[in-house]
Coordinates of C-alpha atoms in Angstrom, one line a residue:
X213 CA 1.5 121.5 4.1
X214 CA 2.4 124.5 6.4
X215 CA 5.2 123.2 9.1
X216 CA 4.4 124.2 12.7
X217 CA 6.9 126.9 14.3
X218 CA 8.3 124.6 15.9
X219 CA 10.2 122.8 13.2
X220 CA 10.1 125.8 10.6
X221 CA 13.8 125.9 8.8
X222 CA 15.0 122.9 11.4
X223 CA 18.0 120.5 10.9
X224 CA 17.9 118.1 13.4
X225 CA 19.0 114.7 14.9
X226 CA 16.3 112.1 15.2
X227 CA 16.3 111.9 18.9
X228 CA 15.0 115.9 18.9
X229 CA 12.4 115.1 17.0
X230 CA 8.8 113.7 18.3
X231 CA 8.2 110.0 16.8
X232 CA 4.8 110.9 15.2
X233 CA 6.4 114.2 13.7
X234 CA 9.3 112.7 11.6
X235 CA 7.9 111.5 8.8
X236 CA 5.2 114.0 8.8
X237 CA 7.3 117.2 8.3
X238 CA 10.7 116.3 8.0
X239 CA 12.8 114.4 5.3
X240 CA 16.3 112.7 5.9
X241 CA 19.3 114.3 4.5
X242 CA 23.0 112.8 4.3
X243 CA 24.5 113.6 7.9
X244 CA 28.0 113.4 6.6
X245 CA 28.3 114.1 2.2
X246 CA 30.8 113.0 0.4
X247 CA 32.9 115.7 -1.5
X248 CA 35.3 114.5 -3.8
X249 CA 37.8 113.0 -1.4
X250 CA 36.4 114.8 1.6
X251 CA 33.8 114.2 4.3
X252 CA 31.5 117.4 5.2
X253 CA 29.3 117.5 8.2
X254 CA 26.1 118.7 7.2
X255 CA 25.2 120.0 10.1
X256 CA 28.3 122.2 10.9
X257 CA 30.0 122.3 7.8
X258 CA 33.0 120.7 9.0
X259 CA 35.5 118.9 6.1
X260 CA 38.9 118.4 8.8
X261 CA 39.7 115.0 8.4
X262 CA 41.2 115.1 11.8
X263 CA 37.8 116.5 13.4
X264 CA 36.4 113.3 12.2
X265 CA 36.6 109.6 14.4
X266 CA 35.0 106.7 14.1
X267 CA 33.3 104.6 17.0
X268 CA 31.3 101.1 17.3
X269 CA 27.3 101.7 16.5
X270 CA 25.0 98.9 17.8
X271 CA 22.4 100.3 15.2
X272 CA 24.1 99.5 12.2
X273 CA 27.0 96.6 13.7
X274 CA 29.8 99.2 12.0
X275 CA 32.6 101.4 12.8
X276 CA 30.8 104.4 12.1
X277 CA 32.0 108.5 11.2
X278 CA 31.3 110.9 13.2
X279 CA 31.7 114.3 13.6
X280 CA 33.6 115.8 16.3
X281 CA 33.5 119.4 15.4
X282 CA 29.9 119.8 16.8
X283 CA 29.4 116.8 19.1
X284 CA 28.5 118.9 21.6
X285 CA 25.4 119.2 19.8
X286 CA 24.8 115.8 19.8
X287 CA 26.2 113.0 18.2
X288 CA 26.5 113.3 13.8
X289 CA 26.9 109.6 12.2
X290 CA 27.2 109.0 9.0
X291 CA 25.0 105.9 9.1
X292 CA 22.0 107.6 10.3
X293 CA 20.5 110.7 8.5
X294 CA 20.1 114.5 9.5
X295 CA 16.1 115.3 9.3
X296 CA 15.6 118.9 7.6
X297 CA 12.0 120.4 7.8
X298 CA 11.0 123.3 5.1
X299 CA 10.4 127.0 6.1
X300 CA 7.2 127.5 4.7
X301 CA 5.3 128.4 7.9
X302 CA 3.4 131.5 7.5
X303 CA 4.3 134.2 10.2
X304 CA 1.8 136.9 11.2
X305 CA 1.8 140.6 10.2
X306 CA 2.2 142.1 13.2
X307 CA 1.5 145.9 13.2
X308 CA 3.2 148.4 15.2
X309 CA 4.8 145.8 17.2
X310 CA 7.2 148.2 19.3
X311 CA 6.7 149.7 22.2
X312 CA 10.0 151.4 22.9
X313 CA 9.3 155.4 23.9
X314 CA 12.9 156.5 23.6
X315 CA 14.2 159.0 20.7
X316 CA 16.9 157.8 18.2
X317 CA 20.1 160.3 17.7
X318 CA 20.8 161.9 14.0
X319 CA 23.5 159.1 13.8
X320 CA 21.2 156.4 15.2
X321 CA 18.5 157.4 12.8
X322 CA 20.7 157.5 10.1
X323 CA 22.4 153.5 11.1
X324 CA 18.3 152.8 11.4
X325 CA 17.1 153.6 8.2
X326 CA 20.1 152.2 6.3
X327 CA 18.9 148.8 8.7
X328 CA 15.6 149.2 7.3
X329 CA 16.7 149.8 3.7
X330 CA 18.5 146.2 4.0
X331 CA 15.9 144.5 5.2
X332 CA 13.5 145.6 2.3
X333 CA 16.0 145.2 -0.4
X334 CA 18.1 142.0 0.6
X335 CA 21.7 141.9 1.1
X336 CA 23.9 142.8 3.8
X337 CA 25.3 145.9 6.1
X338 CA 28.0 146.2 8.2
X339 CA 27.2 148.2 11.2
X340 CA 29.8 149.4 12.6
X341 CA 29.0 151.7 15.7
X342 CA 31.7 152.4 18.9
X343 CA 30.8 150.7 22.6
X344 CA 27.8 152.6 23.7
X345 CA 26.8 154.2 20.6
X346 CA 22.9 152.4 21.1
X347 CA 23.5 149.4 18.2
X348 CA 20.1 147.6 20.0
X349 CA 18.4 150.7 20.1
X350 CA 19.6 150.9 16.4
X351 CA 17.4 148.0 15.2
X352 CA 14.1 148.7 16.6
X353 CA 13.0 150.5 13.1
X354 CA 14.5 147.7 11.4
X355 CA 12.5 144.9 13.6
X356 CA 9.1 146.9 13.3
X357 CA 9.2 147.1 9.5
X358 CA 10.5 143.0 9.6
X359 CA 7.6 142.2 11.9
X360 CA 5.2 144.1 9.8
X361 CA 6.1 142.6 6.7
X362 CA 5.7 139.3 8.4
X363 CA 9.3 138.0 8.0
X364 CA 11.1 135.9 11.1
X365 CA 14.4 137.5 12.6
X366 CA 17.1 136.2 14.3
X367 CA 19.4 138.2 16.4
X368 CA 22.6 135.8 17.2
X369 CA 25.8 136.7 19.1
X370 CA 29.2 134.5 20.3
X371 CA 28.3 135.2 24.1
X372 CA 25.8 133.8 26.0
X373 CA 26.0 136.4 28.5
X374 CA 24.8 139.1 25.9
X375 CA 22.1 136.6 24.8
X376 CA 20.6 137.2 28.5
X377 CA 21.2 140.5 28.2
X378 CA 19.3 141.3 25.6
X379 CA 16.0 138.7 26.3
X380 CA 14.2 141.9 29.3
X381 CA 15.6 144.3 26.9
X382 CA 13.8 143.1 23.8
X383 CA 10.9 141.6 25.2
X384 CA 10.2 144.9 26.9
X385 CA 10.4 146.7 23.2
X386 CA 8.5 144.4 21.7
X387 CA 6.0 142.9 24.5
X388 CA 3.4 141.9 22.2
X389 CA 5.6 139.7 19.9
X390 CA 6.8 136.4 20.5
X391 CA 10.3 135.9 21.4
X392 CA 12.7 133.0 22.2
X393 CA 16.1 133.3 23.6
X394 CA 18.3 130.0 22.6
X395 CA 21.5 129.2 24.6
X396 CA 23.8 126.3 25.8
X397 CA 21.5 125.9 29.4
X398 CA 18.1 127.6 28.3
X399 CA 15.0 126.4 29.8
X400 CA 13.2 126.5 26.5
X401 CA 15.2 125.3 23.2
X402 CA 12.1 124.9 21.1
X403 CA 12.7 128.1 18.7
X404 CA 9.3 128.2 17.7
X405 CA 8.8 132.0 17.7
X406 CA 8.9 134.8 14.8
X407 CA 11.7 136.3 16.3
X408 CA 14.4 134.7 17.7
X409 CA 17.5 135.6 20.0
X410 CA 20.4 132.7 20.0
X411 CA 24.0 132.1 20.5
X412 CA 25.9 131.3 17.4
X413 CA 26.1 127.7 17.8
X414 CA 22.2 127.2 18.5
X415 CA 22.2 128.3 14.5
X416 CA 23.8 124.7 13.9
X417 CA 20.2 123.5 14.0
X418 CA 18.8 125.9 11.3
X419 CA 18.7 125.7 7.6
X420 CA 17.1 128.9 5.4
X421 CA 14.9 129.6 8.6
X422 CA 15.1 133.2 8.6
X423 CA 14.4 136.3 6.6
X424 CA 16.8 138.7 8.2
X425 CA 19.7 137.2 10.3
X426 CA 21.4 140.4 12.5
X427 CA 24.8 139.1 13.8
X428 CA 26.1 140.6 16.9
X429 CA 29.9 141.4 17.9
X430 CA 31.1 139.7 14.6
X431 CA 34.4 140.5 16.1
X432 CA 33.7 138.4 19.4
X433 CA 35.3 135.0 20.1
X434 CA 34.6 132.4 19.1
X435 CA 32.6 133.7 16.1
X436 CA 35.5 135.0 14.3
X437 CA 38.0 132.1 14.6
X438 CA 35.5 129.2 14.2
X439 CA 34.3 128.4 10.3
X440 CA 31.3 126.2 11.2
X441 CA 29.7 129.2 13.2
X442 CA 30.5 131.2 9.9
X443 CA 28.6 128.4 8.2
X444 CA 25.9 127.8 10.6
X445 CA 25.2 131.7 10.5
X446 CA 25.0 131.7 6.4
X447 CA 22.7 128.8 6.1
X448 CA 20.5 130.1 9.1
X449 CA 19.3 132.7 7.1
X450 CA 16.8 132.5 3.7
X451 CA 19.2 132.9 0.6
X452 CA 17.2 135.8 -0.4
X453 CA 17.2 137.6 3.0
X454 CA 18.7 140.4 4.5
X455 CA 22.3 140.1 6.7
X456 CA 22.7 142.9 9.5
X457 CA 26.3 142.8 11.1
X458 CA 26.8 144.6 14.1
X459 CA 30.5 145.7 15.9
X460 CA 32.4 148.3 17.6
X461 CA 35.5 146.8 16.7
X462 CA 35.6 144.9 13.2
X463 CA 38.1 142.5 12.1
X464 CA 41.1 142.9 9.6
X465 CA 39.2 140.8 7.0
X466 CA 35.4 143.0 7.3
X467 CA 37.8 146.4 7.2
X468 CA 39.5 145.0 3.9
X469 CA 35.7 144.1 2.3
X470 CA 34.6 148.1 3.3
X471 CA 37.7 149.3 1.8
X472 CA 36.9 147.5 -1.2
X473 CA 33.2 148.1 -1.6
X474 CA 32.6 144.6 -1.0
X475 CA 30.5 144.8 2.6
X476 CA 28.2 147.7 2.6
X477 CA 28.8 150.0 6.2
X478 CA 27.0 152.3 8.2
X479 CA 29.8 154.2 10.3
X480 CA 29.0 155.8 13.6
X481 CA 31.9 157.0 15.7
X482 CA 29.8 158.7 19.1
X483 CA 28.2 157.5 21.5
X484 CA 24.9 158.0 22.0
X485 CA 24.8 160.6 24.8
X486 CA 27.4 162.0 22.9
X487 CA 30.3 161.8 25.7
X488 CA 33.7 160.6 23.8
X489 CA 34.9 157.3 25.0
X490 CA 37.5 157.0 27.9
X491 CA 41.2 156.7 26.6
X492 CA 43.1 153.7 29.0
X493 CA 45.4 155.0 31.2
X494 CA 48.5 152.7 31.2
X495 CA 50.5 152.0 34.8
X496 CA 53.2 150.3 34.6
X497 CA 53.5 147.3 37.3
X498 CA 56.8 145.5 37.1
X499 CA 56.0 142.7 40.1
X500 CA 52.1 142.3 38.6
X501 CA 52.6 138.7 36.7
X502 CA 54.8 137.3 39.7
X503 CA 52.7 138.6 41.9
X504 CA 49.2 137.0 40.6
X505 CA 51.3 133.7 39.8
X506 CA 51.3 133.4 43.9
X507 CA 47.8 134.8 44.2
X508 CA 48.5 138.6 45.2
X509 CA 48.1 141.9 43.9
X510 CA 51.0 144.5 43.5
X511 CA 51.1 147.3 45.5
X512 CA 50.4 149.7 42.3
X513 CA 47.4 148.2 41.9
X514 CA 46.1 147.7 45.3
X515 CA 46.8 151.4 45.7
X516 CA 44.5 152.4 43.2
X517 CA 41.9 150.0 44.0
X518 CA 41.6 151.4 47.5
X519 CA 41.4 155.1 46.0
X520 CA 38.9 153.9 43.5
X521 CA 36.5 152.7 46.4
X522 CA 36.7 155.7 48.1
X523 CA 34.7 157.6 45.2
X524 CA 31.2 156.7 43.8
X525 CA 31.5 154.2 41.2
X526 CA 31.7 150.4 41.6
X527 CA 34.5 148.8 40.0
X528 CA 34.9 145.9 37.4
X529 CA 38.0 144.4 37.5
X530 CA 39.3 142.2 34.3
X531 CA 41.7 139.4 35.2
X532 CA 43.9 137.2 32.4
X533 CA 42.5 134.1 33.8
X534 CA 40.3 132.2 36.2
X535 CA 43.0 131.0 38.7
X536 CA 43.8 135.1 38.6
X537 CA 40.3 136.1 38.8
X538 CA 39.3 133.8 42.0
X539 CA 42.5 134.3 43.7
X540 CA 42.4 138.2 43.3
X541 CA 38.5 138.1 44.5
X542 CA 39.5 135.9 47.3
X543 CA 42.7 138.4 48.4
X544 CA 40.2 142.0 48.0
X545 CA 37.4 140.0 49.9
X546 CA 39.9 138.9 53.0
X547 CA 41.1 142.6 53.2
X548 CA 37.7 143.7 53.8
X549 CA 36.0 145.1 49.8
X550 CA 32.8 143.8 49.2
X551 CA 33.7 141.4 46.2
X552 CA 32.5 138.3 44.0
X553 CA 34.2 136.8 40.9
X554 CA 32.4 135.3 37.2
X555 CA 34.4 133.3 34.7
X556 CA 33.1 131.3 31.4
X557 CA 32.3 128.0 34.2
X558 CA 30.6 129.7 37.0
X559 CA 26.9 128.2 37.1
X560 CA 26.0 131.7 39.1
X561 CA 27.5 133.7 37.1
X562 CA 24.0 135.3 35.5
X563 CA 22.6 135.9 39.6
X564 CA 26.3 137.5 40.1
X565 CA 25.7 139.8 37.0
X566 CA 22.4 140.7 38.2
X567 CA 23.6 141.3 42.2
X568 CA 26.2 143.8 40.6
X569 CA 24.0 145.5 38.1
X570 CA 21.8 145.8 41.3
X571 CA 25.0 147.1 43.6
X572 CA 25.0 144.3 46.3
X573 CA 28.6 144.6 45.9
X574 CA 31.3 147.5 45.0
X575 CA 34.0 145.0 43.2
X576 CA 33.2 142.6 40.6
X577 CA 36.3 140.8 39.2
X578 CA 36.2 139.0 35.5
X579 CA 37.5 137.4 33.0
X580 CA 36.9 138.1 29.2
X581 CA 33.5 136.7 29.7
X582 CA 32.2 140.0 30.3
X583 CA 34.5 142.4 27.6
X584 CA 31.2 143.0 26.1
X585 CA 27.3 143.2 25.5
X586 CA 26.9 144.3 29.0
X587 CA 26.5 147.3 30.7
X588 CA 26.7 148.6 33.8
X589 CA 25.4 152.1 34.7
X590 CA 28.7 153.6 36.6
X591 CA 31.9 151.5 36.9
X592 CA 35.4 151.9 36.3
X593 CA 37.4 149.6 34.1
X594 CA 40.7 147.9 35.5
X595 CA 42.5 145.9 33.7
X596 CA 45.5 143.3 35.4
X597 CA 48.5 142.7 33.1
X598 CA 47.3 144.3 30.2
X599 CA 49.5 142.9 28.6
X600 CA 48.6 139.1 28.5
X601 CA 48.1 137.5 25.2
X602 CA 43.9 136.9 26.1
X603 CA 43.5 140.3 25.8
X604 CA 43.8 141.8 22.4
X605 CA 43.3 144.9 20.4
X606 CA 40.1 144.3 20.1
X607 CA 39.0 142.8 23.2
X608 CA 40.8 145.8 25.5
X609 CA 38.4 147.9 23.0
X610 CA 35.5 146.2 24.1
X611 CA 36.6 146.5 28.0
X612 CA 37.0 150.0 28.4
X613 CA 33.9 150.2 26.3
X614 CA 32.2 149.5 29.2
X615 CA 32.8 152.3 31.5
X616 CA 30.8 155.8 31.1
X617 CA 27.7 154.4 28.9
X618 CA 25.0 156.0 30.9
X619 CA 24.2 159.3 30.1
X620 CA 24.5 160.5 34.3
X621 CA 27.8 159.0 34.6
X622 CA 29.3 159.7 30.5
X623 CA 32.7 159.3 31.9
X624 CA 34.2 156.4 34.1
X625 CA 38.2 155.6 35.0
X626 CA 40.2 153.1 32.6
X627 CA 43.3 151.9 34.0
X628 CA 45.6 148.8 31.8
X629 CA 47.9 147.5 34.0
X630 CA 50.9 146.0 32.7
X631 CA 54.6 145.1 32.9
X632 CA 55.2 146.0 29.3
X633 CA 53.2 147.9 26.8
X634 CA 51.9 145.5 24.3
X635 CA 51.1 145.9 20.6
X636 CA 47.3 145.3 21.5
X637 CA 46.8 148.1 24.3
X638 CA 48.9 150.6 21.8
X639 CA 46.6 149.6 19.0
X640 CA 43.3 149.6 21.6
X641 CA 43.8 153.3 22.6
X642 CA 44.7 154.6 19.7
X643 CA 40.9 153.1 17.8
X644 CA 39.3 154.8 20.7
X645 CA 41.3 158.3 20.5
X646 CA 40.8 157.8 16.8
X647 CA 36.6 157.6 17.4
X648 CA 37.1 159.8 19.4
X649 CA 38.8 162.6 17.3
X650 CA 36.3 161.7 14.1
X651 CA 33.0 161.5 16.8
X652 CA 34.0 165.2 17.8
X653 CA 33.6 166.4 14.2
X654 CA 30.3 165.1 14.0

């Protein structure tokens, strides 16, 4: 019996699931197995005793387990089942699906065909590509010759933000194909279509779904520190499918698997309009932590905000945390710059993207939320108390990543703020003057 889309490679909790379709396509599982002397979630692959409780359950009169790692998705008891559905929905050839006009560079072609290679073959690739180099752009071979073949895709990533990012982008490539974006507050959470875009966690409710799963920002928090989106990301995907990684700035523990031979990798250290990437400038701020402790900026900084605003370029400013972020907006807006302020809990924070991208205002201050998967097409890059422990090797990577990504503007000002050089922003410039030294020999 062929499964509708709907439920194709599903693992869900009875209350998602239509009365009339439970028994018809879907068969219970144990929500919570027994491993030797351990519990496992099935759903999230939890086994921390600790993340397990128990609670009263009308339904069966019991104290009943449940699982706390993945509550948020709904409540996992041990007395009532998970309901998995199969995977054998047949998806449509489509042919010549993309409709992107743009032209691939050497490197990209290159990163491309190893993509498409994968996907034919099985297995996994590690693509490992500096901010800007084009890694979306990268996978448009690689989607045409899945969506050809008839095989479902999934592109997941940590970050909602990059999620709606990526939905125009993708559905302007591929306008003819069906594609549903899945994250925390999406209108639509059906995942019914042959290629899907989600957030890490939305994978929690997939079991051998898809024939190539392409993980974005492997690096990114959470993804890297949290084993169930690990686990959720493995049994998304078909155990005979393909496993595209994409990042600009891998882990300790993916560098040790290249080094070994153990992760395959595609390397490409340039950008795509072939500019290098800005090297962070570090200015030293002595009075900077005290100073945003009581809401207020030092006078280093201030002064190079001001000269910042006097040139072209807006100006995205990275604060340690939301207190910081609001009170810094609130001080730049009251002295007269055009400003607004996103963090992790805004509800506007998508229209307050958009306003930006659209340059409704000049100063757009942040927190981490937005160290990557967006771009902006000319901004400089300030960061306030460098620093801080939020902000590591990695994620300073990502941030001045964003600056100089369009080919009219290649450049862009960095600037790490800071009342003590940390280990991170030492690390951070020296990857990008690295890249940047092995991009120029290309």
């Amino acid at each position: 019996m062929s499964i509708p889309p709907q439920y194709s490679g599903k693992l869900l909790l009875k209350a998602e699931i239509p009365p009339e379709h439970l028994n018809k396509y879907f068969t219970p599982v144990p929500s919570i197995e027994k491993r030797f002397l351990r519990r496992r979630c099935k759903r999230c692959g939890n086994t921390a005793s600790y993340k397990f409780s128990h609670m009263p359950h009308a339904a069966c009169g019991k104290e009943c387990l449940y699982c706390r790692n993945c509550i948020q998705m709904g409540r996992v008891l041990e007395c009532e089942p998970l309901y998995q559905a199969t995977s054998n929905h047949t998806w449509p050839q489509i042919l010549n699906p993309c409709a992107w006009e743009g032209e691939l560079t050497p490197a990209q072609q290159k990163a491309a065909a190893r993509i498409i290679e994968t996907i034919q073959s099985g297995g996994q690739l590690l693509v490992w590509a500096v901010c800007g180099a084009g890694k979306t752009e990268m996978l448009f071979p690689g989607v045409t010759a899945a969506l050809e073949q008839g095989k479902r895709l999934c592109l997941a990533t940590p970050r909602t933000d990059v999620v709606r990012e990526l939905e125009p982008r993708l559905k302007a490539a591929f306008p003819d194909v069906p594609i549903d974006a899945l994250y925390g507050d999406s209108p639509d959470k059906t995942g019914a279509a042959q290629f899907v875009i989600a957030t890490t966690h939305q994978l929690l409710r997939f079991e051998e779904a898809f024939d190539v799963m392409i993980i974005d920002e492997v690096d990114a928090f959470p993804y890297h520190l949290d084993a169930s989106l690990h686990f959720a990301s493995r049994r998304a995907g078909k155990a005979n499918g393909s496993v595209i990684q994409l990042t600009a700035t891998p882990r300790k523990r993916q560098e040790r698997k290249v080094k070994a031979k153990q992760l395959p990798v595609v390397f490409i250290p340039k950008r795509f309009h072939g500019a290098p990437l800005p090297v962070p400038q570090f200015k030293l701020s002595p009075l900077l932590k005290r100073k945003l402790a009581n809401g207020e900026l030092s006078a280093t900084a201030i002064t190079r905000i001001t000269k910042q605003q006097q040139g072209p370029r807006q100006l995205l400013l990275f604060a340690p945390t939301i207190p910081a972020a609001e009170s810094v907006a609130k001080r730049l807006a009251g002295e007269g710059y055009s400003t607004e302020y996103v963090h992790a809990d805004d509800p506007d924070r998508s229209e307050k993207i958009t306003a930006f991208r659209n340059k409704n205002f000049r100063i757009l201050v942040t927190t981490t939320i937005l160290e990557r998967g967006v771009t902006f097409p000319s901004v400089d890059v300030f960061v306030l108390d460098a620093s801080h422990h939020v902000f590591d090797a990695q994620a300073l990577v990502q941030i001045s990543g964003r600056a100089g990504r369009s080919p009219a503007d290649p450049t862009g000002e960095v600037i790490f703020f800071h009342i003590g050089k940390s280990n991170a922003m030492l690390d951070a410039r020296d990857a990008i003057v690295k890249m940047n030294k092995l991009g120029a020999k290309l």
